[in-house]
Amino acid sequence: MNDFSGDYIKPELMACCGAREIQDNNVVIVGTGFPTMSANIAKHTHAPSAVLMQESGVIDAQPKRPALSVGDPCLNPGAAMIGGLVDIMGMLLQAGHVDVGFLSGSQVDRFGNINTTVIGPYESPKTRLPGSGGANPIGCLARKTLIIALHDKRRLANKVDFITTPGYIDGPGAREKWGMPENTGPHVLITNKAVLRFDKDTKEAYLASYHPGSTIEEIRDNTPWDLQVSDSVHETLPPTEEELRALREKLDPFRMISIYEKKGYV
Amino acid sequence: MSKVMSMKEAIAANVRSGDFLFIGGYVCRTPFSAIHEIIRQRITDLTITRSNAADDFDMMIGAGCVKRFIATFLSLGVYGLGRCFRRSLEKGIPRKIEIEEYTNLALPMMLMAGAMGMPFVPIRDMAGSDLLKVKSFMGEDKYKLIDSPFDGRPTILVPALNPDVGIIHVQQADEFGNAQMWGIGGDCMYGANASKKVIVSCERIVSRETVGKDPSRTIVPGSKVVAVVEEPYGSHPGYTPGFYDADFSFGYLYQQASNTEEGFKAFLDEWVYGMEDRTAYIQHYIQKFGYEAYKKLGAEFDYGFPVSYAY
């Protein structure tokens, strides 16, 4: 048996942080990359009865290789059900049956709003990004939204250039005003330095735990808003032996997750 | 009456410059053969739609076929952002497309409404986002925000879409157009049925009797279909479940080529303009990458229990 303890890379820690937010029997919409890793770590550890689905139409896929997109060929054979977008996004998500959605953002702000549309002005973009895809409905309708982002002053923002996916919009009461389902919204923001959670009253992201190797001061310096720190702030629990075994022996033997290091997740 | 014809005939007879097209696919069953033919026939000023667009829409935009795009997303997935899409919106090359943006819940519902003959459909997403602030060619008809007449809650209504032509690639169809599909559906079924007429591209043409052995797999009835084209490997470099895998190397090749205007033009010259049809394209692929590379894409067979509809 391999001993992985103490030997891990930041993307693996982040995937484990995501996994820990998923409870057994949760219905989870996953994309590719981190979301899939996290959801599968959960499934192979503490949440064996979690049900994973892809917006493209797949429920409980049994992929034999890591899926590279939500439409990946390996998601087809073995699934419990395959339909289409209306089935997943309508019949399950919009109808209120999805517990956890997992999103990443090019830019995320203090209220958990996510921008995947455009950097710079909409009409004359500096960088045109892909757009919403399934992110907006997941952010509107999943009970808990987990968000992954890089931790620097460019990726985190006081206010995103464009709200593709609403978090708490402009603060307390905003989601209710728009008629969104109760008890939905951003639940956690997992970065390469820390885990942020959202304050019940202000709806602003605050520091809940700092990853090994990062300090509270460094994290506050790299956050563009006046980051509040939880009274019970602590170091993020490193990946456990069990989590790493699931990741490396079952889910990602070729350690494809290491590509995220090249994208800055260090 | 048989509707079987070549892709060249199907596109020439049914797709006009200025048309509104639904083009199905989700990496899964992208009708690439039809897309190449549209580019080859230099059809322009199209309005195109589908949820989660990828390399195929990027290519049509780069080739100058597109005026308007009813969109949710466009990306080359693991290969990164769509280069032609970016050049169009950031620099107006080859032209700045007009884009109307929805989501992967709203757009499939709009196509569903179109397929059902409903005038519009209420949705529970898009609320509170800047997608409500940007309006393009659909103007005030992009959406309406009302208080629900039933419970008073703020509710967004989006219009039904009825494209002029729907183009899909499926596993099999009969000569009348009864189209059978399995695997990841995306918005294919509703998009096709919302369209005024449908072009069906398929891996194989089967008999009407074969269709009848598993009729629950038919997603478009033949009555809506105007052309049936047999195009093996018709969605390459996308995939078709049960037939062949996605060609990830080719996806990377396209991304690298489309990085620059010159590279993209050379790609089109080699793989689209330089090819008479899909057969020539596949032959060129085999000549360039070898028969082994082609064969490697082929799916293994893993049949389930046959279904019976007997009584």
PDB file of C-alpha atoms in Angstrom, chain A residues 117 122 128 130-137 162 164, chain B residues 49-52 69-73 99-110 121 123 125-126 129 131-132 134-144 156-161:
ATOM      1  CA  THR A 117     -18.360  36.261 -20.079  1.00  0.00           C
ATOM      2  CA  TYR A 122     -18.918  44.036 -22.893  1.00  0.00           C
ATOM      3  CA  ARG A 128     -13.940  37.461 -24.584  1.00  0.00           C
ATOM      4  CA  PRO A 130     -16.957  31.473 -23.249  1.00  0.00           C
ATOM      5  CA  GLY A 131     -20.177  32.717 -21.597  1.00  0.00           C
ATOM      6  CA  SER A 132     -22.583  31.144 -19.125  1.00  0.00           C
ATOM      7  CA  GLY A 133     -23.156  27.656 -20.423  1.00  0.00           C
ATOM      8  CA  GLY A 134     -24.676  25.856 -17.463  1.00  0.00           C
ATOM      9  CA  ALA A 135     -23.082  28.091 -14.831  1.00  0.00           C
ATOM     10  CA  ASN A 136     -25.876  30.637 -14.472  1.00  0.00           C
ATOM     11  CA  PRO A 137     -28.684  28.126 -13.881  1.00  0.00           C
ATOM     12  CA  PHE A 162     -19.869  41.080 -15.689  1.00  0.00           C
ATOM     13  CA  THR A 164     -22.567  35.832 -15.628  1.00  0.00           C
TER      14      THR A 164
ATOM     15  CA  THR B  49     -27.878  28.472 -32.347  1.00  0.00           C
ATOM     16  CA  ARG B  50     -27.137  25.645 -29.949  1.00  0.00           C
ATOM     17  CA  SER B  51     -26.298  25.328 -26.256  1.00  0.00           C
ATOM     18  CA  ASN B  52     -22.595  24.799 -25.524  1.00  0.00           C
ATOM     19  CA  PHE B  69     -25.321  33.786 -32.816  1.00  0.00           C
ATOM     20  CA  ILE B  70     -27.947  32.912 -30.220  1.00  0.00           C
ATOM     21  CA  ALA B  71     -25.527  31.578 -27.676  1.00  0.00           C
ATOM     22  CA  THR B  72     -24.934  30.177 -24.248  1.00  0.00           C
ATOM     23  CA  PHE B  73     -21.240  29.348 -24.451  1.00  0.00           C
ATOM     24  CA  ILE B  99     -24.408  37.720 -30.116  1.00  0.00           C
ATOM     25  CA  GLU B 100     -27.525  37.225 -28.003  1.00  0.00           C
ATOM     26  CA  GLU B 101     -26.660  35.426 -24.792  1.00  0.00           C
ATOM     27  CA  TYR B 102     -28.707  32.953 -22.809  1.00  0.00           C
ATOM     28  CA  THR B 103     -27.882  29.935 -20.641  1.00  0.00           C
ATOM     29  CA  ASN B 104     -27.932  26.137 -20.826  1.00  0.00           C
ATOM     30  CA  LEU B 105     -31.318  26.158 -19.129  1.00  0.00           C
ATOM     31  CA  ALA B 106     -32.926  29.071 -20.988  1.00  0.00           C
ATOM     32  CA  LEU B 107     -31.902  28.154 -24.534  1.00  0.00           C
ATOM     33  CA  PRO B 108     -32.925  24.477 -24.409  1.00  0.00           C
ATOM     34  CA  MET B 109     -36.256  25.607 -22.929  1.00  0.00           C
ATOM     35  CA  MET B 110     -36.690  28.120 -25.786  1.00  0.00           C
ATOM     36  CA  VAL B 121     -41.583  29.755 -21.678  1.00  0.00           C
ATOM     37  CA  ILE B 123     -37.529  30.067 -16.653  1.00  0.00           C
ATOM     38  CA  ASP B 125     -32.460  31.254 -14.117  1.00  0.00           C
ATOM     39  CA  MET B 126     -30.769  34.379 -15.561  1.00  0.00           C
ATOM     40  CA  SER B 129     -27.269  38.503 -13.714  1.00  0.00           C
ATOM     41  CA  LEU B 131     -27.257  38.609 -19.010  1.00  0.00           C
ATOM     42  CA  LEU B 132     -30.445  40.604 -18.466  1.00  0.00           C
ATOM     43  CA  VAL B 134     -27.145  43.047 -22.499  1.00  0.00           C
ATOM     44  CA  LYS B 135     -29.517  42.907 -25.437  1.00  0.00           C
ATOM     45  CA  SER B 136     -28.481  42.549 -29.052  1.00  0.00           C
ATOM     46  CA  PHE B 137     -30.532  41.873 -32.192  1.00  0.00           C
ATOM     47  CA  MET B 138     -33.484  40.455 -30.273  1.00  0.00           C
ATOM     48  CA  GLY B 139     -33.833  43.743 -28.436  1.00  0.00           C
ATOM     49  CA  GLU B 140     -36.731  43.923 -25.981  1.00  0.00           C
ATOM     50  CA  ASP B 141     -37.832  40.501 -27.171  1.00  0.00           C
ATOM     51  CA  LYS B 142     -34.796  38.846 -25.593  1.00  0.00           C
ATOM     52  CA  TYR B 143     -36.876  38.262 -22.453  1.00  0.00           C
ATOM     53  CA  LYS B 144     -39.706  39.759 -20.406  1.00  0.00           C
ATOM     54  CA  ILE B 156     -38.527  35.658 -16.610  1.00  0.00           C
ATOM     55  CA  LEU B 157     -40.181  34.708 -19.887  1.00  0.00           C
ATOM     56  CA  VAL B 158     -38.084  33.838 -22.911  1.00  0.00           C
ATOM     57  CA  PRO B 159     -39.393  33.472 -26.466  1.00  0.00           C
ATOM     58  CA  ALA B 160     -39.780  30.231 -28.401  1.00  0.00           C
ATOM     59  CA  LEU B 161     -37.278  29.676 -31.183  1.00  0.00           C
TER      60      LEU B 161
END
